[in-house]
mmCIF file of C-alpha atoms in Angstrom:
data_model
loop_
_atom_site.group_PDB
_atom_site.id
_atom_site.type_symbol
_atom_site.label_atom_id
_atom_site.label_comp_id
_atom_site.label_asym_id
_atom_site.label_seq_id
_atom_site.Cartn_x
_atom_site.Cartn_y
_atom_site.Cartn_z
ATOM 1 C CA UNK A 1 99.908 -63.594 16.881
ATOM 2 C CA UNK A 2 103.643 -64.081 16.539
ATOM 3 C CA UNK A 3 106.139 -62.451 18.771
ATOM 4 C CA UNK A 4 109.416 -61.128 18.024
ATOM 5 C CA UNK A 5 110.250 -60.974 21.667
ATOM 6 C CA UNK A 6 108.925 -64.427 22.484
ATOM 7 C CA UNK A 7 112.568 -65.809 22.278
ATOM 8 C CA UNK A 8 114.211 -63.381 24.721
ATOM 9 C CA UNK A 9 115.762 -65.384 27.682
ATOM 10 C CA UNK A 10 115.247 -64.132 31.355
ATOM 11 C CA UNK A 11 118.256 -62.290 32.601
ATOM 12 C CA UNK A 12 120.905 -63.924 34.996
ATOM 13 C CA UNK A 13 119.869 -63.433 38.862
ATOM 14 C CA UNK A 14 121.518 -60.124 40.246
ATOM 15 C CA UNK A 15 122.770 -60.463 43.464
ATOM 16 C CA UNK A 16 121.822 -57.193 44.789
ATOM 17 C CA UNK A 17 118.406 -56.918 43.151
ATOM 18 C CA UNK A 18 117.703 -60.323 44.122
ATOM 19 C CA UNK A 19 117.814 -59.446 47.940
ATOM 20 C CA UNK A 20 115.914 -56.153 47.327
ATOM 21 C CA UNK A 21 112.796 -58.103 45.336
ATOM 22 C CA UNK A 22 113.168 -60.857 48.123
ATOM 23 C CA UNK A 23 112.690 -58.362 51.133
ATOM 24 C CA UNK A 24 110.210 -56.458 49.066
ATOM 25 C CA UNK A 25 108.224 -59.542 48.532
ATOM 26 C CA UNK A 26 108.307 -60.737 52.102
ATOM 27 C CA UNK A 27 104.648 -60.414 53.885
ATOM 28 C CA UNK A 28 106.332 -59.923 57.148
ATOM 29 C CA UNK A 29 105.848 -56.433 58.962
ATOM 30 C CA UNK A 30 109.151 -56.532 60.801
ATOM 31 C CA UNK A 31 111.815 -57.074 57.962
ATOM 32 C CA UNK A 32 115.198 -55.174 57.176
ATOM 33 C CA UNK A 33 117.646 -55.256 54.086
ATOM 34 C CA UNK A 34 121.021 -54.393 55.289
ATOM 35 C CA UNK A 35 122.262 -54.370 51.617
ATOM 36 C CA UNK A 36 120.191 -51.472 50.663
ATOM 37 C CA UNK A 37 122.996 -49.510 49.121
ATOM 38 C CA UNK A 38 122.116 -46.269 50.436
ATOM 39 C CA UNK A 39 122.348 -44.066 53.708
ATOM 40 C CA UNK A 40 119.614 -43.935 56.039
ATOM 41 C CA UNK A 41 118.302 -42.271 59.179
ATOM 42 C CA UNK A 42 117.607 -44.045 62.621
ATOM 43 C CA UNK A 43 114.001 -44.369 60.729
ATOM 44 C CA UNK A 44 115.151 -45.842 58.154
ATOM 45 C CA UNK A 45 114.396 -42.988 55.672
ATOM 46 C CA UNK A 46 116.615 -41.372 53.031
ATOM 47 C CA UNK A 47 118.589 -38.376 54.450
ATOM 48 C CA UNK A 48 118.274 -34.887 52.953
ATOM 49 C CA UNK A 49 121.031 -32.554 54.003
ATOM 50 C CA UNK A 50 119.840 -29.263 55.203
ATOM 51 C CA UNK A 51 122.373 -27.626 53.128
ATOM 52 C CA UNK A 52 121.102 -29.049 50.133
ATOM 53 C CA UNK A 53 117.575 -27.736 50.853
ATOM 54 C CA UNK A 54 119.058 -24.430 51.292
ATOM 55 C CA UNK A 55 120.573 -24.458 48.104
ATOM 56 C CA UNK A 56 117.728 -25.963 46.550
ATOM 57 C CA UNK A 57 115.264 -22.928 48.176
ATOM 58 C CA UNK A 58 118.266 -20.319 46.629
ATOM 59 C CA UNK A 59 117.927 -21.602 43.130
ATOM 60 C CA UNK A 60 114.336 -22.247 43.370
ATOM 61 C CA UNK A 61 113.631 -19.053 41.258
ATOM 62 C CA UNK A 62 116.730 -19.086 38.713
ATOM 63 C CA UNK A 63 115.863 -19.796 35.270
ATOM 64 C CA UNK A 64 117.709 -22.876 33.833
ATOM 65 C CA UNK A 65 118.459 -24.021 30.402
ATOM 66 C CA UNK A 66 120.739 -26.132 28.407
ATOM 67 C CA UNK A 67 124.439 -26.792 29.542
ATOM 68 C CA UNK A 68 127.075 -26.851 27.120
ATOM 69 C CA UNK A 69 128.488 -29.947 25.975
ATOM 70 C CA UNK A 70 131.097 -30.207 29.167
ATOM 71 C CA UNK A 71 128.776 -29.415 31.937
ATOM 72 C CA UNK A 72 128.462 -26.363 33.991
ATOM 73 C CA UNK A 73 131.786 -24.247 34.207
ATOM 74 C CA UNK A 74 131.922 -23.467 37.866
ATOM 75 C CA UNK A 75 130.860 -27.245 38.880
ATOM 76 C CA UNK A 76 133.355 -28.734 36.961
ATOM 77 C CA UNK A 77 135.978 -26.164 38.277
ATOM 78 C CA UNK A 78 134.910 -26.596 41.914
ATOM 79 C CA UNK A 79 134.643 -30.163 41.904
ATOM 80 C CA UNK A 80 138.187 -30.700 40.623
ATOM 81 C CA UNK A 81 139.058 -28.253 43.363
ATOM 82 C CA UNK A 82 137.139 -30.753 45.688
ATOM 83 C CA UNK A 83 139.182 -33.650 44.295
ATOM 84 C CA UNK A 84 142.580 -32.534 43.889
ATOM 85 C CA UNK A 85 142.753 -29.695 46.523
ATOM 86 C CA UNK A 86 143.613 -25.792 46.789
ATOM 87 C CA UNK A 87 147.289 -26.114 45.923
ATOM 88 C CA UNK A 88 147.393 -28.633 43.111
ATOM 89 C CA UNK A 89 150.071 -27.970 40.688
ATOM 90 C CA UNK A 90 148.367 -30.089 38.145
ATOM 91 C CA UNK A 91 145.548 -27.557 38.279
ATOM 92 C CA UNK A 92 148.118 -24.570 38.507
ATOM 93 C CA UNK A 93 149.734 -26.058 35.081
ATOM 94 C CA UNK A 94 146.283 -26.180 33.420
ATOM 95 C CA UNK A 95 147.008 -30.238 33.077
ATOM 96 C CA UNK A 96 143.794 -31.049 34.374
ATOM 97 C CA UNK A 97 140.421 -31.832 32.286
ATOM 98 C CA UNK A 98 137.049 -31.788 34.455
ATOM 99 C CA UNK A 99 133.910 -32.833 32.608
ATOM 100 C CA UNK A 100 130.701 -34.186 33.543
ATOM 101 C CA UNK A 101 130.844 -38.154 32.596
ATOM 102 C CA UNK A 102 132.369 -39.903 29.785
ATOM 103 C CA UNK A 103 133.391 -43.631 28.680
ATOM 104 C CA UNK A 104 136.950 -45.004 27.864
ATOM 105 C CA UNK A 105 139.350 -46.089 25.297
ATOM 106 C CA UNK A 106 141.867 -48.879 26.545
ATOM 107 C CA UNK A 107 141.536 -52.203 25.771
ATOM 108 C CA UNK A 108 141.861 -53.852 29.193
ATOM 109 C CA UNK A 109 140.884 -52.943 32.636
ATOM 110 C CA UNK A 110 141.997 -54.639 35.742
ATOM 111 C CA UNK A 111 139.418 -54.532 38.785
ATOM 112 C CA UNK A 112 139.870 -55.378 42.629
ATOM 113 C CA UNK A 113 138.461 -58.847 43.451
ATOM 114 C CA UNK A 114 135.662 -58.520 44.666
ATOM 115 C CA UNK A 115 134.661 -54.788 43.603
ATOM 116 C CA UNK A 116 131.281 -53.151 43.495
ATOM 117 C CA UNK A 117 128.626 -55.214 41.048
ATOM 118 C CA UNK A 118 128.302 -52.916 38.581
ATOM 119 C CA UNK A 119 132.085 -52.339 37.287
ATOM 120 C CA UNK A 120 132.279 -55.486 35.352
ATOM 121 C CA UNK A 121 129.034 -54.841 33.780
ATOM 122 C CA UNK A 122 129.913 -51.202 32.895
ATOM 123 C CA UNK A 123 133.493 -51.604 31.271
ATOM 124 C CA UNK A 124 132.511 -54.859 29.572
ATOM 125 C CA UNK A 125 129.452 -52.952 27.854
ATOM 126 C CA UNK A 126 132.465 -50.120 27.016
ATOM 127 C CA UNK A 127 133.935 -52.776 25.276
ATOM 128 C CA UNK A 128 136.556 -53.443 27.612
ATOM 129 C CA UNK A 129 138.203 -56.798 28.714
ATOM 130 C CA UNK A 130 137.729 -57.146 32.039
ATOM 131 C CA UNK A 131 140.373 -58.647 34.574
ATOM 132 C CA UNK A 132 140.626 -58.978 38.068
ATOM 133 C CA UNK A 133 143.745 -58.610 40.536
ATOM 134 C CA UNK A 134 143.633 -60.096 44.445
ATOM 135 C CA UNK A 135 142.330 -57.732 46.983
ATOM 136 C CA UNK A 136 140.593 -59.385 49.682
ATOM 137 C CA UNK A 137 141.742 -62.263 51.528
ATOM 138 C CA UNK A 138 138.697 -64.568 53.395
ATOM 139 C CA UNK A 139 141.034 -66.224 55.859
ATOM 140 C CA UNK A 140 142.081 -62.977 57.475
ATOM 141 C CA UNK A 141 139.032 -61.076 56.123
ATOM 142 C CA UNK A 142 141.578 -58.019 55.469
ATOM 143 C CA UNK A 143 143.725 -57.283 52.533
ATOM 144 C CA UNK A 144 145.759 -59.699 50.437
ATOM 145 C CA UNK A 145 148.595 -56.997 49.734
ATOM 146 C CA UNK A 146 150.792 -59.326 48.410
ATOM 147 C CA UNK A 147 148.662 -60.784 45.840
ATOM 148 C CA UNK A 148 147.320 -57.597 44.498
ATOM 149 C CA UNK A 149 151.175 -56.363 43.928
ATOM 150 C CA UNK A 150 151.948 -59.827 42.420
ATOM 151 C CA UNK A 151 148.674 -59.291 40.048
ATOM 152 C CA UNK A 152 149.431 -55.462 39.130
ATOM 153 C CA UNK A 153 153.053 -56.796 38.430
ATOM 154 C CA UNK A 154 151.709 -58.641 35.855
ATOM 155 C CA UNK A 155 149.462 -56.529 34.167
ATOM 156 C CA UNK A 156 150.197 -55.280 30.628
ATOM 157 C CA UNK A 157 151.568 -51.855 30.010
ATOM 158 C CA UNK A 158 148.642 -49.510 29.645
ATOM 159 C CA UNK A 159 146.124 -51.430 31.334
ATOM 160 C CA UNK A 160 143.643 -49.333 33.302
ATOM 161 C CA UNK A 161 143.680 -50.131 37.149
ATOM 162 C CA UNK A 162 140.507 -49.380 39.141
ATOM 163 C CA UNK A 163 141.387 -48.184 42.359
ATOM 164 C CA UNK A 164 139.178 -47.489 45.401
ATOM 165 C CA UNK A 165 141.039 -44.699 47.452
ATOM 166 C CA UNK A 166 139.051 -45.384 50.649
ATOM 167 C CA UNK A 167 136.370 -47.130 52.304
ATOM 168 C CA UNK A 168 136.527 -50.164 49.823
ATOM 169 C CA UNK A 169 133.223 -51.284 48.026
ATOM 170 C CA UNK A 170 132.155 -53.993 49.157
ATOM 171 C CA UNK A 171 134.923 -55.150 51.754
ATOM 172 C CA UNK A 172 135.364 -52.278 53.621
ATOM 173 C CA UNK A 173 139.275 -52.755 53.667
ATOM 174 C CA UNK A 174 141.610 -50.267 52.773
ATOM 175 C CA UNK A 175 145.411 -49.995 51.879
ATOM 176 C CA UNK A 176 147.637 -48.145 54.344
ATOM 177 C CA UNK A 177 149.430 -45.050 53.379
ATOM 178 C CA UNK A 178 152.788 -47.208 53.043
ATOM 179 C CA UNK A 179 150.795 -49.942 51.066
ATOM 180 C CA UNK A 180 149.371 -47.257 48.894
ATOM 181 C CA UNK A 181 152.843 -45.747 48.349
ATOM 182 C CA UNK A 182 153.860 -49.356 47.002
ATOM 183 C CA UNK A 183 151.151 -49.467 44.976
ATOM 184 C CA UNK A 184 151.647 -46.220 43.228
ATOM 185 C CA UNK A 185 155.259 -47.382 42.569
ATOM 186 C CA UNK A 186 154.145 -50.312 40.552
ATOM 187 C CA UNK A 187 151.376 -49.072 38.891
ATOM 188 C CA UNK A 188 154.127 -46.456 37.620
ATOM 189 C CA UNK A 189 156.766 -48.446 36.784
ATOM 190 C CA UNK A 190 154.627 -50.951 34.763
ATOM 191 C CA UNK A 191 152.919 -47.969 32.720
ATOM 192 C CA UNK A 192 149.398 -48.684 34.238
ATOM 193 C CA UNK A 193 146.541 -46.049 33.763
ATOM 194 C CA UNK A 194 145.238 -45.555 37.255
ATOM 195 C CA UNK A 195 141.273 -44.814 37.371
ATOM 196 C CA UNK A 196 140.425 -44.066 40.765
ATOM 197 C CA UNK A 197 136.867 -45.051 42.272
ATOM 198 C CA UNK A 198 136.482 -43.107 45.494
ATOM 199 C CA UNK A 199 132.557 -43.708 45.825
ATOM 200 C CA UNK A 200 133.001 -43.318 49.751
ATOM 201 C CA UNK A 201 135.235 -40.054 50.201
ATOM 202 C CA UNK A 202 134.901 -36.554 49.637
ATOM 203 C CA UNK A 203 137.820 -34.918 48.471
ATOM 204 C CA UNK A 204 138.475 -37.033 45.601
ATOM 205 C CA UNK A 205 137.135 -39.353 42.966
ATOM 206 C CA UNK A 206 134.870 -42.149 41.494
ATOM 207 C CA UNK A 207 134.932 -43.661 38.202
ATOM 208 C CA UNK A 208 133.659 -44.141 34.774
ATOM 209 C CA UNK A 209 130.397 -42.990 33.717
ATOM 210 C CA UNK A 210 129.517 -40.892 36.525
ATOM 211 C CA UNK A 211 129.458 -44.137 39.112
ATOM 212 C CA UNK A 212 128.067 -42.991 42.331
ATOM 213 C CA UNK A 213 130.476 -41.110 44.096
ATOM 214 C CA UNK A 214 129.747 -40.861 48.261
ATOM 215 C CA UNK A 215 131.353 -39.828 51.204
ATOM 216 C CA UNK A 216 131.687 -41.752 54.484
ATOM 217 C CA UNK A 217 135.040 -42.929 55.052
ATOM 218 C CA UNK A 218 136.511 -40.680 57.992
ATOM 219 C CA UNK A 219 134.485 -37.833 57.263
ATOM 220 C CA UNK A 220 137.812 -35.858 57.272
ATOM 221 C CA UNK A 221 138.363 -34.510 53.593
ATOM 222 C CA UNK A 222 141.888 -34.293 53.390
ATOM 223 C CA UNK A 223 142.639 -37.791 55.082
ATOM 224 C CA UNK A 224 140.089 -39.514 52.437
ATOM 225 C CA UNK A 225 142.222 -38.084 49.484
ATOM 226 C CA UNK A 226 145.482 -38.814 50.499
ATOM 227 C CA UNK A 227 146.124 -42.019 48.348
ATOM 228 C CA UNK A 228 145.001 -39.835 45.119
ATOM 229 C CA UNK A 229 146.672 -37.180 46.147
ATOM 230 C CA UNK A 230 149.953 -39.623 46.016
ATOM 231 C CA UNK A 231 149.251 -40.387 42.210
ATOM 232 C CA UNK A 232 148.637 -36.548 41.340
ATOM 233 C CA UNK A 233 151.323 -35.198 43.243
ATOM 234 C CA UNK A 234 154.064 -37.732 40.836
ATOM 235 C CA UNK A 235 152.992 -35.711 37.585
ATOM 236 C CA UNK A 236 151.588 -39.013 35.902
ATOM 237 C CA UNK A 237 148.559 -39.590 34.294
ATOM 238 C CA UNK A 238 145.321 -40.402 36.265
ATOM 239 C CA UNK A 239 141.324 -40.602 35.866
ATOM 240 C CA UNK A 240 139.389 -39.577 39.209
ATOM 241 C CA UNK A 241 135.913 -39.634 38.553
ATOM 242 C CA UNK A 242 133.541 -38.088 41.005
ATOM 243 C CA UNK A 243 129.574 -38.206 41.984
ATOM 244 C CA UNK A 244 127.681 -36.488 44.540
ATOM 245 C CA UNK A 245 124.940 -38.963 44.923
ATOM 246 C CA UNK A 246 125.664 -39.833 48.449
ATOM 247 C CA UNK A 247 128.054 -37.162 49.961
ATOM 248 C CA UNK A 248 125.157 -34.759 49.399
ATOM 249 C CA UNK A 249 122.154 -37.371 49.298
ATOM 250 C CA UNK A 250 121.445 -36.269 45.701
ATOM 251 C CA UNK A 251 120.770 -39.975 44.507
ATOM 252 C CA UNK A 252 118.351 -38.994 41.685
ATOM 253 C CA UNK A 253 120.196 -36.308 40.422
ATOM 254 C CA UNK A 254 123.109 -38.405 39.094
ATOM 255 C CA UNK A 255 125.648 -35.360 39.344
ATOM 256 C CA UNK A 256 129.383 -36.120 39.055
ATOM 257 C CA UNK A 257 132.574 -35.478 37.262
ATOM 258 C CA UNK A 258 135.428 -37.115 35.658
ATOM 259 C CA UNK A 259 138.515 -35.241 36.128
ATOM 260 C CA UNK A 260 141.503 -36.295 33.742
ATOM 261 C CA UNK A 261 144.998 -35.623 35.053
ATOM 262 C CA UNK A 262 147.572 -35.316 31.981
ATOM 263 C CA UNK A 263 151.361 -34.644 31.769
ATOM 264 C CA UNK A 264 151.202 -31.439 29.776
ATOM 265 C CA UNK A 265 148.799 -28.633 29.073
ATOM 266 C CA UNK A 266 149.187 -29.271 25.590
ATOM 267 C CA UNK A 267 148.006 -33.019 26.189
ATOM 268 C CA UNK A 268 144.999 -31.922 28.293
ATOM 269 C CA UNK A 269 143.770 -29.549 25.536
ATOM 270 C CA UNK A 270 143.615 -32.672 23.108
ATOM 271 C CA UNK A 271 142.122 -34.997 25.683
ATOM 272 C CA UNK A 272 139.493 -32.424 26.226
ATOM 273 C CA UNK A 273 138.584 -32.387 22.356
ATOM 274 C CA UNK A 274 138.377 -36.216 22.345
ATOM 275 C CA UNK A 275 136.113 -36.336 25.637
ATOM 276 C CA UNK A 276 133.714 -33.799 23.854
ATOM 277 C CA UNK A 277 133.277 -36.080 20.663
ATOM 278 C CA UNK A 278 132.405 -39.075 23.283
ATOM 279 C CA UNK A 279 130.005 -36.777 25.002
ATOM 280 C CA UNK A 280 128.193 -35.592 22.172
ATOM 281 C CA UNK A 281 126.417 -38.836 20.715
ATOM 282 C CA UNK A 282 125.688 -39.890 24.648
ATOM 283 C CA UNK A 283 123.540 -36.976 26.115
ATOM 284 C CA UNK A 284 124.786 -33.641 24.621
ATOM 285 C CA UNK A 285 123.738 -31.691 27.504
ATOM 286 C CA UNK A 286 124.278 -32.822 31.280
ATOM 287 C CA UNK A 287 121.647 -32.377 33.398
ATOM 288 C CA UNK A 288 121.790 -28.779 35.140
ATOM 289 C CA UNK A 289 119.953 -28.961 38.490
ATOM 290 C CA UNK A 290 121.939 -31.382 40.404
ATOM 291 C CA UNK A 291 125.216 -29.597 39.307
ATOM 292 C CA UNK A 292 123.303 -26.213 40.373
ATOM 293 C CA UNK A 293 122.769 -27.716 43.689
ATOM 294 C CA UNK A 294 126.489 -28.698 44.255
ATOM 295 C CA UNK A 295 127.767 -25.458 43.000
ATOM 296 C CA UNK A 296 125.923 -23.168 45.185
ATOM 297 C CA UNK A 297 127.197 -25.022 48.156
ATOM 298 C CA UNK A 298 130.663 -25.277 47.205
ATOM 299 C CA UNK A 299 130.695 -21.573 46.132
ATOM 300 C CA UNK A 300 129.241 -20.356 49.528
ATOM 301 C CA UNK A 301 131.692 -20.712 52.251
ATOM 302 C CA UNK A 302 128.849 -20.923 55.107
ATOM 303 C CA UNK A 303 127.240 -23.694 53.188
ATOM 304 C CA UNK A 304 130.523 -25.633 52.581
ATOM 305 C CA UNK A 305 131.234 -25.693 56.177
ATOM 306 C CA UNK A 306 127.745 -27.004 57.127
ATOM 307 C CA UNK A 307 128.437 -29.559 54.588
ATOM 308 C CA UNK A 308 131.495 -30.730 55.953
ATOM 309 C CA UNK A 309 129.610 -30.913 59.499
ATOM 310 C CA UNK A 310 126.895 -33.027 58.354
ATOM 311 C CA UNK A 311 129.281 -34.663 56.410
ATOM 312 C CA UNK A 312 131.259 -35.612 59.492
ATOM 313 C CA UNK A 313 128.322 -36.418 61.318
ATOM 314 C CA UNK A 314 127.098 -39.197 59.000
ATOM 315 C CA UNK A 315 130.662 -40.566 58.868
ATOM 316 C CA UNK A 316 130.891 -40.807 62.901
ATOM 317 C CA UNK A 317 127.440 -42.205 62.849
ATOM 318 C CA UNK A 318 128.404 -45.179 60.592
ATOM 319 C CA UNK A 319 131.844 -45.594 63.005
ATOM 320 C CA UNK A 320 129.491 -45.973 65.819
ATOM 321 C CA UNK A 321 127.225 -48.093 64.392
ATOM 322 C CA UNK A 322 129.975 -50.547 64.008
ATOM 323 C CA UNK A 323 131.439 -50.223 67.611
ATOM 324 C CA UNK A 324 127.726 -51.121 68.409
ATOM 325 C CA UNK A 325 127.252 -53.814 66.159
ATOM 326 C CA UNK A 326 130.718 -55.177 67.561
ATOM 327 C CA UNK A 327 129.834 -54.932 71.024
ATOM 328 C CA UNK A 328 126.685 -56.393 70.661
ATOM 329 C CA UNK A 329 127.948 -59.805 69.050
ATOM 330 C CA UNK A 330 130.881 -59.750 71.499
ATOM 331 C CA UNK A 331 128.155 -59.657 74.407
ATOM 332 C CA UNK A 332 126.188 -62.580 73.284
ATOM 333 C CA UNK A 333 129.407 -64.660 73.045
ATOM 334 C CA UNK A 334 129.028 -65.324 69.445
ATOM 335 C CA UNK A 335 131.929 -67.502 68.406
ATOM 336 C CA UNK A 336 134.700 -66.498 66.128
ATOM 337 C CA UNK A 337 136.956 -63.149 65.561
ATOM 338 C CA UNK A 338 134.491 -60.216 64.582
ATOM 339 C CA UNK A 339 137.402 -57.510 64.895
ATOM 340 C CA UNK A 340 136.811 -56.577 61.080
ATOM 341 C CA UNK A 341 133.760 -55.191 61.853
ATOM 342 C CA UNK A 342 135.702 -52.476 63.297
ATOM 343 C CA UNK A 343 138.852 -52.632 61.360
ATOM 344 C CA UNK A 344 136.938 -52.011 58.006
ATOM 345 C CA UNK A 345 135.775 -48.492 57.224
ATOM 346 C CA UNK A 346 132.827 -46.556 55.258
ATOM 347 C CA UNK A 347 129.482 -47.774 54.631
ATOM 348 C CA UNK A 348 130.228 -51.459 53.305
ATOM 349 C CA UNK A 349 131.397 -54.328 55.289
ATOM 350 C CA UNK A 350 131.910 -58.211 54.557
ATOM 351 C CA UNK A 351 130.264 -59.948 57.578
ATOM 352 C CA UNK A 352 132.048 -63.174 56.934
ATOM 353 C CA UNK A 353 128.892 -65.057 56.770
ATOM 354 C CA UNK A 354 128.223 -67.878 54.106
ATOM 355 C CA UNK A 355 125.084 -68.363 51.802
ATOM 356 C CA UNK A 356 123.441 -70.645 53.953
ATOM 357 C CA UNK A 357 123.924 -68.567 57.119
ATOM 358 C CA UNK A 358 122.497 -65.619 55.206
ATOM 359 C CA UNK A 359 119.562 -67.640 53.824
ATOM 360 C CA UNK A 360 118.727 -68.520 57.693
ATOM 361 C CA UNK A 361 118.706 -65.318 58.830
ATOM 362 C CA UNK A 362 116.130 -64.309 55.738
ATOM 363 C CA UNK A 363 113.906 -67.334 56.614
ATOM 364 C CA UNK A 364 114.134 -67.044 60.475
ATOM 365 C CA UNK A 365 114.721 -63.365 61.263
ATOM 366 C CA UNK A 366 113.830 -61.483 58.034
ATOM 367 C CA UNK A 367 117.070 -60.143 57.865
ATOM 368 C CA UNK A 368 118.243 -59.637 54.072
ATOM 369 C CA UNK A 369 121.604 -59.101 52.520
ATOM 370 C CA UNK A 370 123.888 -60.552 49.614
ATOM 371 C CA UNK A 371 124.629 -64.210 49.847
ATOM 372 C CA UNK A 372 128.591 -63.356 50.147
ATOM 373 C CA UNK A 373 127.288 -61.735 53.477
ATOM 374 C CA UNK A 374 128.000 -58.094 52.154
ATOM 375 C CA UNK A 375 126.232 -55.251 54.171
ATOM 376 C CA UNK A 376 125.741 -51.538 53.844
#
């Protein structure tokens, strides 16, 4: 029988999925994938926050129907408040549009090198031309700040620039506040459109198409949001996508928002109308369950407090694990400078291991990570 699909070629190997499959297929009973991309307990199990359990119990008897095209109103309002702060002038002046998910229109997008592996795929499929700006310096295992400024300064006016405000994925390296101010100045002077991917912070953003928004930088809501607030406070435009996948443990819900800060209320009204036209053919009505959980927690002061306590506990545990890893490496007299382990922040780390060393660890010790030494 002839086959229409017989000429389909196998897809190129995905660096993250290949690690997942290799670990899965390893028959050794004692194995570990340290590039699993998710927060786990000491037992290696997914963590369900107690406050999320309480919210779900509260919602158990509620009837749920279709949501409006722009999502649950309270969820959007509270998410914007979480992102921008209680005293945001942009919110007070009605210059903010918040909605559950959308796509984009500009032609060129600049992303950090390196960046989250899905960024290039997402933007390319959206019809954008993906360019890179320098970010990671393999020699210092730190930020290539001068290279970053030089590349942003050469970007064409009107280009989108993807910025991760804290706990950069995959390097765990963040600019200082002073460096953020210089980044803000060059973005504004060049007429670029900042698009914040704060996948590892709480009071802020994520990225396009409801990308995963986590919450494991410092554990402090205000500290984690400072870079975004710099851009919002200057009155200019910016896009902020937000997901509650990791900071509330809602991985399977894919619940998030996109907040667009505009220059005026009139512009915001027009942007909102265009956003609805983009959303309608994509999914029409966003999912309600995850939005209801988040809304329940954010509206209830006791639940909100419990959430911040649990979140701080997760962030502190990650910081402690970094310190323990560093001390264990030092105790064994491992050659080289490993201070980058404790200088980096959040869930991710570029260990500095090369492909040969990564393969050796998988073969000899059944410890799996991506070939660039990227650990989460």
